[in-house]
Amino acid sequence: MMSSYTTADDQEHLSIKYENLYAINGTITYLTTDKNINPPYVTKFMNMYHWRPEIKFFDTEEQIQEYLTTFENKQEIELSVLGDNIWYGNMGHALWDGFYPLYLSLLKFGYKNENFIYLTSDWHNKQIMVYDVITKFSGNTLMEYHQLDKFKLIHFKMLVAGTGAAGTSIVNQDYEMYGKKYDAIRLYKERMYDSYGFQFDNPINNKLKIVIVNNKRYSEQERQILNKVIEFYKNQYNIKFIDWGSDYNQVFGNQLKELEDVDIHISGPGTGIVYMPFLKKGAVNINLGYMEYPQTNTMRPNIKIEGYSNDNWCFPGYLEEPMHAAVDYVSTLYYDRYEYNNIEFEPLKNIIETAIHMVNNKEISKSNHFIDAQIFTEYCKRSGKGKEISDYLTSKALFIDLLINEHPQTIISDLIDLDLLRTIKNEMGFNRNYEYKI
């Protein structure tokens, strides 16, 4: 059968569905009689690494049919999705930058619960936790598209591709992870729970279940404060400290079972907080933030300012705000690191009390942005350069906390009007004590 395709979404978020693609000598190929055919390239990972199949031309459809009959060894695959998962060694990136955008692309064409084959680039470590997650979620093993059987004709009856600008590492002018118009995150959560045979959106517990998630960014003093909070609440609530890395035998199903019934989820940013979309409807997530030290953070050498002598310059960061903003069935509260650089007992207790009130009164926040994201989105609107700014930050792996606090790498002369940025910060009552100063 001759190949064909349809597309979905705008150019920035473009996805494509192919019918009747064929792996010939290990290469995914589009068979057609149309000499003017020009399928668009689509992204395989975040907004990078573009792909389309090889194109093989024939004079007539009959020639295509005759050509296909020359293959003796054949395989048919009903539904597949193609994309890379470059950071699959990190659970957060694997789930939200690699796999979620591919499920989103399937949703665009109406595939919500169907099993599918995941076609991805080289995946040599199948012992890693996310491999089990993907195979359970998809209902199939994955296939590496660079290593398809060269001695077999593989017929991909339906193949979807095109991640578009989706994922938690993408910055956009709404500062919100893409997919809300498809209800994608909620559907992703529900299918994940279904894949493991667990319940989702359980009722709020009479005795609230509260978890504080371990995070590499906590200082020893902050850990003591977290333990003090647990001691304070342990007779009133089901509260405990958990470590995703060591407490659950590196089995995602065990982790998901723990999350299934959590009412209040407390974590610092980074990998420790990226399970918050799996929380029940009406739960509260508390992002504890952290203090970023650009000059001494060896994990992010790209933000070090050469020639700057102030190693103590720091500012608050929250990292996963676009994810929180997109999860509209869970409220996110932010520990104010601008007011309190370190986690302190009374401020943390106060924010937990707010969370308890919200959960018990079935209140859900209308916005999950902290003040830095509110400033960023307002600046994008007023400047008229929101897309250009967002694309620049994404390309450099920079978060908005750097821009709001005027890190030199983000203050690009033809993109950023400092007077306008500072005007908005002043209007919103932003604490400007952490701005970069020469």
XYZ file of C-alpha atoms in Angstrom, residues 8-391:
384
model
C -1.667 18.027 13.699
C -1.043 21.224 15.689
C 0.825 24.406 14.777
C 4.355 24.577 13.407
C 5.956 24.961 16.830
C 4.203 21.852 18.160
C 3.899 19.916 14.898
C 3.168 16.198 14.982
C 2.613 13.859 12.063
C 0.822 10.555 11.523
C 2.048 8.313 8.731
C 0.074 5.447 7.293
C 1.926 2.580 5.650
C 5.600 3.232 6.238
C 8.049 0.397 5.658
C 11.435 -0.458 7.121
C 13.439 -1.573 4.078
C 16.980 -2.769 4.730
C 16.557 -1.288 8.201
C 15.562 2.196 6.978
C 12.068 3.590 7.568
C 10.770 4.517 4.120
C 7.827 6.344 2.551
C 6.570 4.762 -0.693
C 4.797 7.053 -3.146
C 4.023 7.863 -6.777
C 3.842 11.601 -6.057
C 7.105 13.164 -7.253
C 6.202 16.422 -5.477
C 5.585 14.915 -2.066
C 7.391 16.761 0.708
C 6.526 15.508 4.224
C 7.618 18.011 6.869
C 10.498 17.307 9.195
C 9.368 16.976 12.820
C 11.274 16.961 16.083
C 12.379 13.770 17.824
C 13.356 15.248 21.192
C 12.232 18.508 22.743
C 12.505 21.105 19.966
C 15.610 19.540 18.428
C 16.776 16.661 16.214
C 14.464 16.663 13.215
C 13.321 13.560 11.352
C 11.342 12.298 8.419
C 11.434 8.956 6.601
C 13.373 8.228 3.448
C 11.243 8.620 0.306
C 11.183 6.026 -2.476
C 9.363 6.878 -5.716
C 7.432 4.614 -8.083
C 5.548 5.286 -11.282
C 2.335 3.485 -10.290
C 0.650 2.012 -7.241
C 0.825 -1.365 -8.942
C 4.615 -1.107 -8.925
C 4.530 -0.463 -5.188
C 2.399 -3.567 -4.638
C 4.691 -5.656 -6.820
C 7.738 -4.345 -4.970
C 6.277 -5.268 -1.596
C 5.532 -8.816 -2.713
C 9.255 -9.402 -3.336
C 9.880 -9.586 0.412
C 9.431 -12.993 1.995
C 10.148 -12.113 5.636
C 7.564 -9.575 6.814
C 6.304 -8.045 10.054
C 3.320 -5.779 10.684
C 3.147 -3.208 13.482
C -0.257 -1.653 14.054
C 0.722 1.528 15.920
C 4.102 3.024 16.753
C 5.531 6.337 17.885
C 9.028 7.586 17.051
C 11.209 9.852 19.159
C 14.458 10.015 21.092
C 14.985 9.913 24.852
C 18.492 11.276 25.124
C 18.506 11.745 28.904
C 16.839 8.443 29.746
C 19.301 7.867 32.583
C 17.511 10.570 34.571
C 13.982 9.547 35.551
C 12.599 13.083 35.460
C 13.909 13.906 32.007
C 13.034 10.451 30.697
C 9.397 10.739 31.789
C 8.756 14.403 30.982
C 11.193 15.463 28.230
C 11.394 12.138 26.434
C 8.227 10.074 26.878
C 5.437 12.518 27.751
C 5.828 14.556 24.514
C 5.455 11.328 22.513
C 2.262 10.357 24.314
C 1.051 13.903 23.657
C 1.700 13.389 19.937
C -0.426 10.229 20.043
C -3.264 12.102 21.752
C -3.340 14.621 18.920
C -4.496 11.826 16.614
C -6.967 10.300 19.061
C -4.775 7.489 20.446
C -5.467 7.542 24.177
C -5.369 3.954 25.442
C -4.092 1.942 22.478
C -0.946 -0.152 22.851
C 1.973 0.997 20.729
C 5.585 0.269 19.874
C 8.045 2.940 21.023
C 10.681 3.518 18.342
C 13.695 5.272 19.802
C 17.411 5.761 19.302
C 20.081 3.537 20.833
C 18.930 2.281 24.240
C 21.657 -0.019 25.475
C 20.670 -0.142 29.163
C 17.412 -2.024 29.541
C 17.985 -2.611 33.277
C 17.226 1.017 34.051
C 13.967 1.797 35.872
C 12.357 3.863 33.113
C 12.566 0.947 30.660
C 10.053 -0.967 32.780
C 7.836 2.141 32.942
C 7.788 2.596 29.173
C 7.120 -1.045 28.368
C 4.242 -1.215 30.858
C 2.774 2.084 29.675
C 3.015 1.234 25.967
C 2.020 -2.405 26.348
C 4.999 -3.417 24.206
C 8.747 -3.632 24.166
C 10.607 -0.762 22.534
C 12.498 -0.930 19.238
C 15.666 0.923 18.290
C 15.071 2.469 14.891
C 18.798 2.533 14.091
C 18.950 -1.241 14.515
C 15.889 -2.515 12.686
C 16.173 -5.941 11.079
C 17.715 -5.460 7.614
C 16.486 -8.868 6.472
C 12.827 -8.181 7.129
C 10.182 -5.881 5.662
C 8.560 -4.127 8.624
C 5.197 -2.556 7.805
C 4.320 0.318 10.136
C 0.591 0.647 9.552
C 0.385 3.794 11.692
C 3.486 5.693 12.825
C 3.263 8.942 14.800
C 6.179 11.331 15.305
C 6.826 14.932 16.285
C 7.389 15.953 19.894
C 7.130 19.652 19.149
C 8.094 22.169 21.836
C 6.830 20.019 24.705
C 8.437 18.770 27.889
C 9.529 20.168 31.209
C 12.811 21.624 29.892
C 11.080 23.762 27.262
C 10.615 27.423 28.133
C 7.622 29.119 26.527
C 6.103 32.537 27.066
C 3.293 31.129 29.221
C 5.900 29.332 31.364
C 3.660 26.285 31.288
C 4.455 22.815 30.017
C 2.604 22.312 26.743
C -0.388 19.999 26.369
C -3.227 21.493 28.408
C -5.581 21.830 25.443
C -5.308 18.059 24.971
C -5.686 17.394 28.726
C -2.445 15.525 28.182
C -0.894 15.483 31.638
C -4.049 14.204 33.315
C -4.457 11.483 30.682
C -0.773 10.573 30.992
C -1.223 10.220 34.764
C -4.361 8.101 34.431
C -2.826 5.763 31.866
C 0.289 5.422 34.037
C -1.795 4.303 37.011
C -3.868 1.988 34.815
C -0.661 0.433 33.460
C 0.279 -0.640 36.982
C -3.243 -1.583 38.035
C -3.476 1.150 40.667
C -6.261 3.580 41.546
C -5.879 7.296 40.863
C -7.626 10.331 42.338
C -8.480 8.595 45.586
C -10.502 10.657 48.104
C -8.645 12.962 50.480
C -7.747 11.011 53.618
C -9.419 11.815 56.935
C -5.956 11.615 58.468
C -3.944 13.432 55.833
C -1.001 11.682 54.254
C 1.987 14.025 53.941
C 5.350 13.104 52.409
C 8.585 15.092 52.459
C 10.837 13.956 49.612
C 14.592 13.741 50.013
C 16.573 16.135 47.824
C 20.300 16.527 47.237
C 19.943 20.306 47.630
C 19.014 20.188 51.329
C 21.719 21.313 53.745
C 22.294 19.383 56.964
C 20.623 22.190 58.897
C 17.589 22.018 56.591
C 17.326 18.268 57.097
C 17.146 18.875 60.823
C 14.309 21.349 60.279
C 12.429 18.828 58.112
C 12.785 16.193 60.830
C 11.501 18.712 63.364
C 8.435 19.311 61.189
C 7.776 15.575 61.028
C 8.025 15.318 64.831
C 5.632 18.263 65.180
C 2.925 16.743 62.966
C 3.381 13.005 63.491
C 0.533 12.615 66.012
C -1.943 14.551 63.855
C -1.144 13.300 60.382
C 0.403 10.402 58.525
C 3.666 12.191 57.749
C 7.026 10.756 56.765
C 10.309 11.444 54.996
C 10.887 9.399 51.831
C 13.762 8.860 49.432
C 12.820 7.848 45.884
C 16.354 6.602 45.291
C 16.720 4.186 48.199
C 13.353 3.400 49.802
C 11.571 1.577 46.961
C 14.203 -0.776 45.498
C 14.370 1.319 42.340
C 10.938 -0.013 41.326
C 8.658 2.642 39.863
C 5.548 0.650 40.666
C 6.447 0.812 44.362
C 6.974 4.549 44.088
C 3.680 5.075 42.269
C 1.858 3.013 44.887
C 3.230 5.371 47.549
C 2.123 8.435 45.582
C -1.336 7.037 44.954
C -2.720 8.253 48.265
C -0.570 11.325 49.081
C -2.511 14.457 50.060
C 0.384 16.892 50.601
C 3.681 16.486 48.753
C 6.747 18.485 49.871
C 10.009 18.547 47.936
C 12.868 20.659 46.742
C 13.080 21.155 42.957
C 14.734 18.830 40.463
C 14.227 15.096 40.030
C 12.704 14.785 43.507
C 9.641 16.843 42.577
C 8.826 15.584 39.088
C 6.362 12.951 40.283
C 3.951 15.696 41.398
C 1.738 15.334 38.269
C 0.886 11.830 39.544
C -0.737 13.273 42.677
C -4.482 12.952 43.189
C -6.900 15.702 42.240
C -7.094 18.220 45.088
C -3.660 17.415 46.522
C -1.172 20.175 47.343
C 2.439 20.235 46.202
C 4.964 22.410 48.076
C 8.094 23.418 46.156
C 10.748 24.284 48.735
C 13.009 25.984 46.200
C 16.772 26.299 46.609
C 19.501 28.926 46.473
C 21.450 28.976 43.223
C 25.140 29.904 43.414
C 26.181 30.379 39.769
C 29.885 30.785 40.490
C 30.307 27.565 42.444
C 27.620 25.214 41.069
C 29.699 22.537 39.361
C 26.527 20.795 38.141
C 25.667 23.793 35.953
C 28.967 25.165 34.627
C 27.085 26.931 31.827
C 25.837 29.613 34.247
C 29.217 30.588 35.687
C 30.156 34.200 34.892
C 33.760 34.388 33.766
C 35.782 37.083 35.508
C 33.158 37.678 38.220
C 34.791 37.591 41.628
C 31.725 37.357 43.884
C 31.417 33.637 44.613
C 28.702 34.350 47.178
C 26.215 35.802 44.688
C 23.058 33.713 44.858
C 19.353 33.876 44.102
C 16.321 31.614 44.637
C 15.253 29.040 42.077
C 12.280 26.696 41.676
C 13.036 24.945 38.327
C 9.826 22.944 37.714
C 7.381 25.862 37.648
C 6.251 25.107 34.041
C 5.241 21.623 35.176
C 3.401 22.931 38.233
C 1.575 25.493 36.097
C 0.364 22.798 33.712
C -0.953 20.500 36.464
C -4.216 22.288 37.175
C -5.729 19.540 39.344
C -2.996 19.964 42.005
C -2.202 23.216 43.825
C 1.443 24.212 44.150
C 2.669 26.473 46.942
C 6.183 27.934 47.075
C 8.403 28.321 50.112
C 9.600 31.913 49.820
C 13.361 31.667 49.434
C 13.484 35.395 48.713
C 12.334 36.007 52.277
C 14.022 32.998 53.898
C 17.174 31.727 52.172
C 17.163 28.555 54.251
C 14.329 26.262 55.262
C 13.179 27.448 58.681
C 10.657 25.813 60.981
C 7.991 28.518 61.406
C 7.760 29.594 57.737
C 7.594 25.953 56.651
C 4.961 25.135 59.265
C 2.909 28.113 58.069
C 2.928 26.972 54.450
C 2.030 23.421 55.505
C -0.900 24.817 57.486
C -2.046 26.627 54.329
C -1.778 23.354 52.403
C -3.796 21.505 55.074
C -6.517 24.146 54.872
C -6.654 23.931 51.069
C -6.846 20.135 51.026
C -9.522 19.950 53.707
C -11.613 22.665 52.045
C -11.187 21.256 48.525
C -9.530 24.448 47.290
C -7.436 24.297 44.102
C -5.228 27.192 43.062
C -6.208 29.070 39.922
C -2.534 29.676 39.140
C 0.526 27.656 40.117
C 3.067 30.357 39.230
C 5.323 31.969 41.796
C 6.124 35.682 41.483
C 9.164 35.150 39.239
C 7.014 33.336 36.653
C 4.340 36.013 36.925
C 6.964 38.647 36.126
C 8.319 36.598 33.224
C 4.948 36.019 31.582
C 4.004 39.685 31.999
C 7.309 40.766 30.478
C 6.741 38.443 27.517
C 3.337 40.045 26.907
C 4.512 43.637 27.137
C 7.787 43.242 25.257
C 6.268 41.446 22.265
C 9.347 39.203 22.194
C 8.127 36.337 24.330
C 8.781 33.586 21.802
C 12.284 34.817 20.967
C 13.203 35.097 24.647
C 11.765 31.655 25.431
C 13.567 30.023 22.511
